[in-house]
Every structure is written in C-alpha cells, then in structure tokens.
Short mmCIF file of C-alpha atoms in Angstrom, two decimals:
data_model
loop_
_atom_site.label_atom_id
_atom_site.label_comp_id
_atom_site.label_asym_id
_atom_site.label_seq_id
_atom_site.Cartn_x
_atom_site.Cartn_y
_atom_site.Cartn_z
CA MET A 1 -23.23 -1.35 6.05
CA ARG A 2 -24.21 -0.52 2.39
CA VAL A 3 -21.51 -0.29 -0.37
CA THR A 4 -22.21 3.25 -2.19
CA PRO A 5 -20.12 5.42 -4.70
CA LEU A 6 -18.62 7.04 -1.99
CA GLY A 7 -17.33 4.04 -0.03
CA LEU A 8 -18.67 1.96 2.63
CA HIS A 9 -21.58 3.84 4.74
CA CYS A 10 -22.93 2.63 7.94
CA GLU A 11 -26.70 3.70 7.85
CA PRO A 12 -27.80 3.59 11.51
CA GLY A 13 -24.17 5.30 12.53
CA GLY A 14 -24.35 7.95 9.74
CA PHE A 15 -20.66 8.01 8.52
CA PHE A 16 -18.36 6.32 5.73
CA ILE A 17 -15.26 4.36 6.04
CA ASP A 18 -12.48 5.50 3.64
CA PRO A 19 -14.71 7.87 1.44
CA ILE A 20 -13.45 8.90 -1.69
CA ARG A 21 -15.00 12.16 -1.33
CA PRO A 22 -15.97 14.67 1.31
CA VAL A 23 -18.59 13.50 3.78
CA ASP A 24 -19.99 14.82 6.99
CA ARG A 25 -18.50 11.98 9.03
CA ALA A 26 -15.67 9.60 8.22
CA VAL A 27 -13.99 6.75 9.86
CA VAL A 28 -10.31 6.65 8.07
CA SER A 29 -8.18 3.54 8.33
CA HIS A 30 -4.86 5.08 7.50
CA GLY A 31 -3.00 7.86 5.91
CA HIS A 32 -2.43 6.98 2.33
CA ALA A 33 -4.23 9.36 0.06
CA ASP A 34 -6.66 6.41 -1.21
CA HIS A 35 -7.95 6.53 1.88
CA ALA A 36 -7.74 9.54 3.68
CA ARG A 37 -8.99 12.27 1.62
CA PRO A 38 -9.32 15.82 2.54
CA GLY A 39 -12.61 18.17 3.00
CA HIS A 40 -14.69 15.64 5.51
CA GLY A 41 -16.54 17.39 8.36
CA ALA A 42 -15.65 15.05 11.06
CA VAL A 43 -12.65 12.38 10.97
CA LEU A 44 -12.33 9.68 13.60
CA ALA A 45 -9.19 8.00 13.55
CA THR A 46 -5.93 7.08 15.40
CA ALA A 47 -4.02 9.85 16.62
CA GLU A 48 -0.94 8.92 14.48
CA THR A 49 -3.31 8.73 11.70
CA LEU A 50 -4.83 12.17 12.26
CA ALA A 51 -1.35 13.68 12.52
CA ILE A 52 -0.38 12.23 9.27
CA MET A 53 -3.32 13.27 7.54
CA ARG A 54 -2.63 16.98 9.10
CA ALA A 55 1.00 16.88 7.76
CA ARG A 56 0.13 15.92 4.11
CA MET A 57 -3.15 18.12 3.62
CA GLY A 58 -2.56 21.07 6.41
CA GLU A 59 -5.01 21.44 9.43
CA GLY A 60 -7.72 22.84 7.55
CA ALA A 61 -8.34 20.18 4.88
CA ALA A 62 -8.08 17.24 7.57
CA GLY A 63 -11.62 17.29 8.96
CA ARG A 64 -13.10 20.23 10.60
CA GLN A 65 -13.35 18.15 13.96
CA GLN A 66 -11.00 15.20 14.24
CA GLN A 67 -11.48 12.63 16.99
CA ALA A 68 -8.31 10.46 18.17
CA LEU A 69 -9.16 6.80 18.99
CA ALA A 70 -6.90 4.80 20.87
CA PRO A 71 -6.75 1.00 19.61
CA GLY A 72 -9.26 -0.64 21.86
CA GLN A 73 -11.00 2.28 23.05
CA VAL A 74 -14.64 2.21 22.31
CA VAL A 75 -17.30 5.06 21.03
CA THR A 76 -20.64 4.90 20.18
CA GLN A 77 -22.36 6.66 17.27
CA ASN A 78 -26.19 6.56 17.06
CA GLY A 79 -26.26 3.07 18.96
CA VAL A 80 -23.65 1.84 16.93
CA ARG A 81 -19.91 0.87 19.03
CA VAL A 82 -16.69 1.68 16.68
CA TRP A 83 -13.49 0.66 17.78
CA LEU A 84 -9.88 0.08 16.21
CA ARG A 85 -7.20 -2.76 15.96
CA PRO A 86 -3.97 -2.51 14.60
CA ALA A 87 -3.78 -3.10 10.91
CA GLY A 88 0.39 -3.64 10.53
CA HIS A 89 0.25 -1.35 7.47
CA VAL A 90 1.63 1.80 8.48
CA LEU A 91 2.03 4.19 11.17
CA GLY A 92 -1.43 4.52 12.79
CA SER A 93 -3.25 2.06 10.49
CA ALA A 94 -6.01 0.53 12.14
CA GLN A 95 -8.93 -2.05 11.32
CA ILE A 96 -12.55 -0.59 11.84
CA CYS A 97 -14.69 -2.68 14.13
CA VAL A 98 -18.40 -1.66 14.18
CA GLU A 99 -20.90 -3.31 15.78
CA TRP A 100 -24.69 -2.78 16.20
CA ARG A 101 -27.49 -4.80 17.41
CA GLY A 102 -25.39 -7.78 17.90
CA SER A 103 -23.80 -7.90 14.78
CA ARG A 104 -20.37 -7.03 13.85
CA ILE A 105 -18.31 -6.10 10.98
CA VAL A 106 -14.51 -5.77 10.67
CA VAL A 107 -13.25 -3.51 7.87
CA SER A 108 -9.39 -4.41 7.83
CA GLY A 109 -8.51 -1.57 5.64
CA ASP A 110 -4.79 -1.98 4.06
CA TYR A 111 -2.68 -4.78 6.26
CA LYS A 112 0.42 -6.74 6.22
CA ARG A 113 1.44 -9.31 8.82
CA ARG A 114 5.18 -9.20 8.70
CA PHE A 115 7.08 -7.84 11.86
CA ASP A 116 7.60 -4.04 10.88
CA PRO A 117 9.30 -1.80 13.74
CA THR A 118 7.74 1.42 12.70
CA CYS A 119 4.30 0.59 13.58
CA ALA A 120 2.32 -1.68 15.59
CA GLY A 121 1.30 -5.40 14.11
CA PHE A 122 -1.66 -6.67 12.96
CA GLU A 123 -4.49 -8.02 15.61
CA VAL A 124 -7.12 -10.34 14.87
CA GLU A 125 -10.57 -9.19 16.15
CA PRO A 126 -12.05 -12.60 16.09
CA ALA A 127 -15.25 -14.08 14.76
CA PRO A 128 -17.22 -11.06 13.16
CA ASP A 129 -20.27 -11.56 11.15
CA VAL A 130 -18.37 -10.41 8.12
CA PHE A 131 -14.80 -9.55 7.34
CA VAL A 132 -13.84 -6.79 5.22
CA THR A 133 -10.60 -7.08 3.73
CA GLU A 134 -8.14 -5.77 0.85
CA ALA A 135 -6.64 -8.05 -1.88
CA THR A 136 -3.93 -6.07 -3.49
CA PHE A 137 -1.43 -9.12 -4.19
CA ALA A 138 -4.09 -12.20 -4.14
CA LEU A 139 -2.48 -14.11 -6.68
CA PRO A 140 -0.59 -17.29 -5.73
CA VAL A 141 2.42 -15.79 -7.31
CA PHE A 142 3.04 -13.23 -4.86
CA ARG A 143 4.47 -14.39 -1.99
CA HIS A 144 6.79 -12.22 -0.27
CA PRO A 145 10.47 -12.79 0.90
CA PRO A 146 11.52 -11.92 4.18
CA ALA A 147 12.05 -8.35 4.38
CA GLU A 148 15.43 -8.54 5.94
CA ALA A 149 16.53 -10.86 3.07
CA GLU A 150 16.18 -8.15 0.98
CA ILE A 151 18.02 -5.68 2.88
CA ALA A 152 20.89 -8.33 3.16
CA ARG A 153 21.01 -8.14 -0.43
CA LEU A 154 20.96 -4.16 -0.87
CA LEU A 155 23.81 -4.12 1.63
CA ARG A 156 25.78 -6.48 -0.26
CA SER A 157 25.41 -4.64 -3.12
CA VAL A 158 26.58 -1.79 -1.13
CA ALA A 159 29.59 -3.82 -0.32
CA LEU A 160 30.53 -5.07 -4.01
CA PHE A 161 29.87 -1.57 -5.75
CA PRO A 162 31.80 0.98 -3.24
CA GLY A 163 32.14 3.52 -5.91
CA ARG A 164 28.29 3.97 -6.44
CA THR A 165 25.54 5.44 -4.77
CA HIS A 166 22.22 3.33 -4.02
CA VAL A 167 19.53 5.12 -4.53
CA ILE A 168 16.45 3.58 -3.27
CA GLY A 169 12.81 4.27 -4.88
CA ALA A 170 10.36 3.84 -1.47
CA TYR A 171 6.80 5.39 -0.92
CA ALA A 172 7.04 8.43 1.34
CA LEU A 173 4.39 6.87 3.67
CA GLY A 174 5.43 3.69 5.52
CA LYS A 175 7.76 2.09 2.84
CA ALA A 176 10.55 4.62 3.36
CA GLN A 177 10.54 4.92 7.25
CA ARG A 178 10.29 1.11 7.38
CA VAL A 179 13.24 0.33 4.86
CA ILE A 180 15.26 2.89 7.40
CA ALA A 181 14.40 0.62 10.31
CA LEU A 182 15.26 -2.21 8.49
CA LEU A 183 18.71 -0.84 7.46
CA ARG A 184 19.51 0.19 10.98
CA ALA A 185 18.22 -3.43 12.25
CA ALA A 186 20.97 -4.63 10.06
CA GLY A 187 23.73 -2.84 11.30
CA TRP A 188 23.70 0.24 8.95
CA GLU A 189 24.83 3.01 11.24
CA ARG A 190 25.90 5.68 8.82
CA PRO A 191 23.69 8.64 7.76
CA ILE A 192 21.02 7.78 5.32
CA TYR A 193 20.33 10.59 2.92
CA LEU A 194 16.77 11.56 1.80
CA HIS A 195 14.69 13.07 -1.10
CA GLY A 196 13.05 16.49 0.31
CA ALA A 197 9.86 14.64 -0.19
CA LEU A 198 10.33 12.16 2.55
CA LEU A 199 12.18 14.36 4.99
CA PRO A 200 8.59 15.55 6.31
CA LEU A 201 7.13 12.42 7.37
CA CYS A 202 10.13 10.76 8.64
CA ARG A 203 10.47 13.28 11.36
CA LEU A 204 6.49 12.65 11.89
CA TYR A 205 7.33 8.88 12.56
CA GLU A 206 10.47 10.10 14.92
CA SER A 207 7.85 12.59 16.74
CA PHE A 208 5.99 9.32 17.84
CA GLY A 209 9.22 7.69 19.03
CA VAL A 210 10.07 5.60 16.28
CA PRO A 211 14.08 6.13 16.27
CA LEU A 212 15.37 6.53 12.51
CA GLY A 213 19.25 7.29 13.09
CA GLU A 214 21.13 10.20 11.26
CA LEU A 215 18.98 11.22 8.24
CA ARG A 216 20.33 13.87 5.91
CA PRO A 217 18.90 15.78 3.07
CA ALA A 218 20.39 14.39 -0.41
CA THR A 219 19.85 17.75 -2.46
CA VAL A 220 22.15 19.72 -0.59
CA ALA A 221 24.60 16.99 0.10
CA ASP A 222 28.03 17.26 -2.14
CA LYS A 223 28.06 14.27 -5.07
CA ALA A 224 31.48 13.04 -3.20
CA GLN A 225 29.63 12.50 -0.13
CA LEU A 226 27.17 10.26 -1.53
CA VAL A 227 29.65 8.12 -3.08
CA GLY A 228 29.10 4.30 -1.67
CA ALA A 229 25.87 6.38 0.32
CA ILE A 230 22.38 4.91 0.48
CA VAL A 231 19.44 7.38 -0.91
CA LEU A 232 15.92 6.89 -0.56
CA ALA A 233 14.00 8.85 -2.66
CA PRO A 234 9.93 8.78 -3.87
CA PRO A 235 9.55 6.08 -6.61
CA SER A 236 8.89 8.97 -9.31
CA ALA A 237 12.23 10.50 -8.79
CA ILE A 238 14.85 7.20 -9.41
CA ALA A 239 14.91 7.61 -12.93
CA ASP A 240 14.34 11.36 -13.86
CA ARG A 241 17.13 13.97 -13.49
CA TRP A 242 17.15 14.21 -9.92
CA ALA A 243 18.69 10.56 -9.53
CA ARG A 244 21.05 11.13 -12.59
CA ARG A 245 22.82 13.53 -10.29
CA LEU A 246 24.05 10.63 -8.30
CA GLN A 247 27.50 9.07 -8.78
CA ASP A 248 27.05 6.13 -10.81
CA PRO A 249 23.61 4.94 -9.01
CA VAL A 250 22.26 1.52 -8.48
CA VAL A 251 19.02 1.96 -9.05
CA CYS A 252 16.57 0.08 -6.87
CA LEU A 253 12.80 0.15 -5.77
CA ALA A 254 11.50 -1.62 -2.72
CA SER A 255 7.50 -2.84 -3.70
CA GLY A 256 5.76 -5.83 -3.39
CA TRP A 257 5.41 -5.24 -7.39
CA MET A 258 9.33 -5.82 -7.84
CA GLN A 259 8.86 -9.94 -7.70
CA VAL A 260 7.12 -8.98 -11.24
CA ARG A 261 10.58 -8.84 -12.73
CA GLN A 262 9.25 -7.49 -16.08
CA ARG A 263 7.99 -3.90 -14.33
CA ALA A 264 11.42 -4.24 -12.23
CA ARG A 265 12.86 -3.87 -16.30
CA ALA A 266 10.22 -1.57 -17.57
CA ARG A 267 11.49 0.87 -14.79
CA GLY A 268 14.95 0.57 -15.38
CA VAL A 269 15.27 -0.92 -12.00
CA GLU A 270 18.80 -2.91 -11.46
CA LEU A 271 18.08 -3.82 -7.83
CA PRO A 272 14.49 -4.74 -7.31
CA LEU A 273 13.71 -4.87 -3.72
CA VAL A 274 10.73 -7.30 -2.93
CA ILE A 275 9.66 -5.11 0.40
CA SER A 276 5.83 -5.07 0.68
CA ASP A 277 3.64 -3.41 3.17
CA HIS A 278 0.60 -5.49 2.35
CA ALA A 279 -0.15 -9.07 3.10
CA ASP A 280 0.63 -11.55 0.36
CA TRP A 281 -1.06 -14.94 -1.23
CA ASP A 282 -0.49 -16.86 1.85
CA GLU A 283 -0.98 -14.12 4.46
CA LEU A 284 -4.35 -13.05 2.93
CA ASN A 285 -5.96 -16.85 3.16
CA ARG A 286 -4.43 -17.24 6.65
CA THR A 287 -6.12 -13.98 8.16
CA VAL A 288 -9.20 -15.01 6.63
CA ASP A 289 -8.74 -18.43 8.22
CA GLU A 290 -7.62 -16.72 11.53
CA VAL A 291 -10.59 -14.46 11.61
CA GLY A 292 -13.04 -16.55 11.25
CA ALA A 293 -16.17 -14.95 9.38
CA PRO A 294 -18.44 -16.46 7.69
CA GLU A 295 -18.60 -13.88 4.94
CA VAL A 296 -15.83 -12.05 3.49
CA TRP A 297 -16.09 -9.12 1.24
CA VAL A 298 -13.24 -7.96 -0.70
CA THR A 299 -12.62 -3.83 -1.22
CA HIS A 300 -10.06 -3.69 -4.25
CA GLY A 301 -7.42 -5.64 -5.66
CA ARG A 302 -7.11 -9.49 -6.86
CA ASP A 303 -10.44 -10.10 -5.54
CA ASP A 304 -11.46 -12.78 -8.05
CA ALA A 305 -8.56 -15.01 -7.17
CA LEU A 306 -9.47 -14.80 -3.37
CA VAL A 307 -13.06 -14.86 -3.62
CA HIS A 308 -12.37 -18.40 -5.40
CA ALA A 309 -9.85 -19.56 -2.67
CA MET A 310 -12.18 -18.77 0.13
CA ALA A 311 -15.08 -20.82 -2.02
CA GLN A 312 -12.91 -23.60 -2.10
CA ARG A 313 -12.73 -23.73 1.66
CA GLY A 314 -16.62 -23.00 2.35
CA LEU A 315 -16.41 -19.31 2.77
CA ARG A 316 -18.81 -16.83 1.39
CA GLY A 317 -16.88 -14.10 -0.59
CA ARG A 318 -18.40 -11.10 -2.10
CA ALA A 319 -16.34 -8.76 -4.33
CA LEU A 320 -17.54 -5.04 -3.81
CA HIS A 321 -15.38 -3.22 -6.47
CA LEU A 322 -14.38 -0.01 -4.46
CA VAL A 323 -13.39 2.81 -6.74
CA GLY A 324 -10.31 4.77 -5.75
CA LEU A 325 -8.57 2.17 -3.64
CA GLY A 326 -5.23 1.03 -4.25
CA GLU A 327 -4.39 4.07 -6.65
CA GLU A 328 -1.58 5.18 -4.34
CA ASP A 329 0.03 2.77 -2.09
CA GLU A 330 2.95 0.68 -3.30
CA GLY A 331 4.09 3.32 -5.87
CA GLY A 332 1.17 2.99 -7.75
CA GLU A 333 2.41 0.41 -9.91
CA ALA A 334 -0.21 -1.72 -12.25
CA ASP A 335 -1.03 -5.12 -11.26
CA PRO A 336 0.17 -7.98 -13.31
CA ALA A 337 -3.21 -8.51 -14.80
CA GLY A 338 -3.67 -5.06 -16.20
CA GLY A 339 -5.29 -3.06 -13.27
CA THR A 340 -4.11 -0.48 -11.13
CA GLY A 341 -3.31 -2.19 -8.08
CA GLY A 342 -6.86 -1.90 -7.33
CA THR A 343 -9.88 -1.52 -8.95
CA ALA A 344 -10.35 2.09 -9.96
CA GLY A 345 -12.49 2.27 -13.04
CA GLU A 346 -14.90 -0.51 -12.00
CA PRO A 347 -18.41 0.66 -11.55
CA ALA A 348 -19.57 1.07 -7.83
CA GLY A 349 -22.69 -0.27 -6.87
CA SER A 350 -22.45 -3.13 -9.83
CA GLY A 351 -23.31 -6.72 -9.07
CA ALA A 352 -22.64 -7.70 -5.53
CA ALA A 353 -21.34 -4.10 -4.97
CA SER A 354 -24.58 -3.20 -4.12
CA GLY A 355 -25.27 -5.47 -1.32
CA THR A 356 -25.81 -4.35 2.39
CA ALA A 357 -25.02 -5.69 5.58
CA ILE A 358 -27.84 -4.44 8.33
CA GLY A 359 -29.39 -6.59 11.01
CA ALA A 360 -28.99 -10.19 11.22
CA ALA A 361 -26.78 -12.72 9.52
CA SER A 362 -29.84 -14.96 8.46
CA GLY A 363 -29.66 -13.80 4.94
CA ALA A 364 -25.74 -13.87 4.10
CA ALA A 365 -26.32 -16.82 1.65
CA SER A 366 -28.27 -14.89 -1.12
CA GLY A 367 -26.13 -14.53 -4.05
CA THR A 368 -27.91 -11.29 -5.18
CA GLY A 369 -25.76 -8.86 -2.95
CA GLU A 370 -28.58 -8.43 -0.66
CA GLY A 371 -27.29 -10.50 1.98
CA THR A 372 -26.84 -9.31 5.61
CA ALA A 373 -24.50 -9.19 8.24
#
C-alpha cells in the first residue's frame, strides 16, 4: 500500500482507496464528498454508498462501473483479497480490509463507536498488520457526551420556549438523519420540517429501511406552522436569510466541534449540540487497542496527538497527511488548532507519507517512511 498524491494506492491490486481525483479503480469507504469523488472508472463500495453517490453526483459521475459489496463478502483483484466491515459513521460506511500474500491492512475511513439507529455499528477487524485510522477529534479535549443527552437538552429548550422555532444545522448526509432518529427515539412524534437540501437523502435513507417519521418541507410551510416546531437545515443555512424567515429562531448546530464553545459563539449558535459522527479521543485510542495492529497509520485530523499517545503505549504510529480528507464532514468546521478538521494543504508524500506497505511486516519499525506491512 503506497501513499500517493491521489491517496492510498494498492499497487498489486491496481486500485485506490478514497482517491481525491478520478482513477481507473476506486474502493470508496462512504458517501461524504471528501471520500467519494466523481469520475472514477470503476467503483467498489457498499450498495448504500453507491446509492448515495448516485443521488449526489448523478448516475454517470458515480463510476462508469459500480460493484456493490456486502459486509463480509470477499472479492479478489489481481491476487489481492478485499472485504468490507461496517464503520458506524453514516449509512453504508465501511472499513476496507485488504490482504495480499498473508499481510493484511484495515483502512477505517471515518468512523464512530456510539450507537446510531440509522446505520450499522462499527465492527472490529482484529489483528491486522497495519490499521489505518482517522483522527478528526484526536485531542483529549474531545470527549463527546451521549447524543441522547444532547437531544434531551434540545427538547427541554423546545418546551421552555414554545413560541420560538428551533432550527438545527445538521449535515445533509448522516447527521440530519441521526438527529431525526434520535428525536423520534426520545418521543418527538410531531412533524419535523426540513430545508429542501436535506429531503432527498432522508428519502434515500427511508428507501433502505430507516424510519424517520413524518417529514415536511420547511420552505413551503406557513410561518405559523413552524412556531414551536423543530426545523433542520444545512449548517450554512442557519444564519442566512433562509433562517431569518422563521419565528424568533433558536439557532442550534449539531456537530462534534460544538464542544469548542468559541466556535459556537462565532457562528451565532444559541444552543450548541455536541453530536458527532466521529470517534472522540477515548474512542480512537480504545479502537486502536482493540484492533491490536502493531503499526497504525493516521490519515487526517489531529495525527500528532494520536501518534504521541500510541507511542506512550509502545505502538508504532505514522502520520500520512492525506490531502483532501476531512473537508466536508461535520460541516467543514476548522479544528481548534487552526486546521480544517483534516490536513488539507499538507504536502502528500512528505516525510512518513511517502512510505509503502507491501510484503512482510519485518521492516515496519523503520523511521524513514519505508516500513512494510
């Protein structure tokens, strides 16, 4: 497995994992636009991810050839075995497991470890030679509260201010559907109103058997209908003219970045909801320990803190600095250290990112970036 400017490249298999530009063969972990790009020749992914790509990009741009792979099903490409395990991030999200000549690598994609009624939960693929993980929230400050407790805070606010409209900024893929499902589980049976940008993917989730209850378009609703209602919209819409048409709105934003209160204040968020679709600091470290790989590569996020924490436990860590990841998910919020929530702008192929992982694991301890797995 080689790190290239296009992303992770499996040389013997002749395919890329979540490439950032069009390639002949791509294996895609999930449907967020920083991982699922248009224009590939052939795309391998879960059926749900392929459907999301078609919905967002159009049939022609989602891959000229599309192959759906169910979790646990194995395909072989040029002697390389590939299979998928659920990642728990959004509908259809998957970890990508690759095996060649007895060596095995697991690429997590984005993932979370909390229960989510709208997607399959994360499953550990034990003891690979290399585990490739994200690190979006890899700082000790990020310890996410239970999402159910955040929904309870929202519903207390709705009860306290019955004459106001609560408008929640929620990313269109994954976050919006999860917030809706959490509201239903908490007993909110009234219609939930949606910005038009959220409706298509909510309908797609329902087509895969995810119940979301009664959803109505907010744009055509009378202003009076929205008094005391809950409205969901993209994060970009909650502070613009679209939201100002609502009745004395309580502006909310559902994101892991809402744990950084100055971010909430900067965006004019009155009720920040710390609901993340990524693993937090403790969950990232627990996952690394549960997977049990002797070497861990970090694709994007706060890789320095995670690599340091792993070194304290005797694990080899390597920061890949993959360009382009983390730019769309969680609403594109910047991380508290001034990045973009990923590592866009870091030079791909610099330092440890120029390594390869092919063959036996005997060279993995090298500090030159030429380790193998």
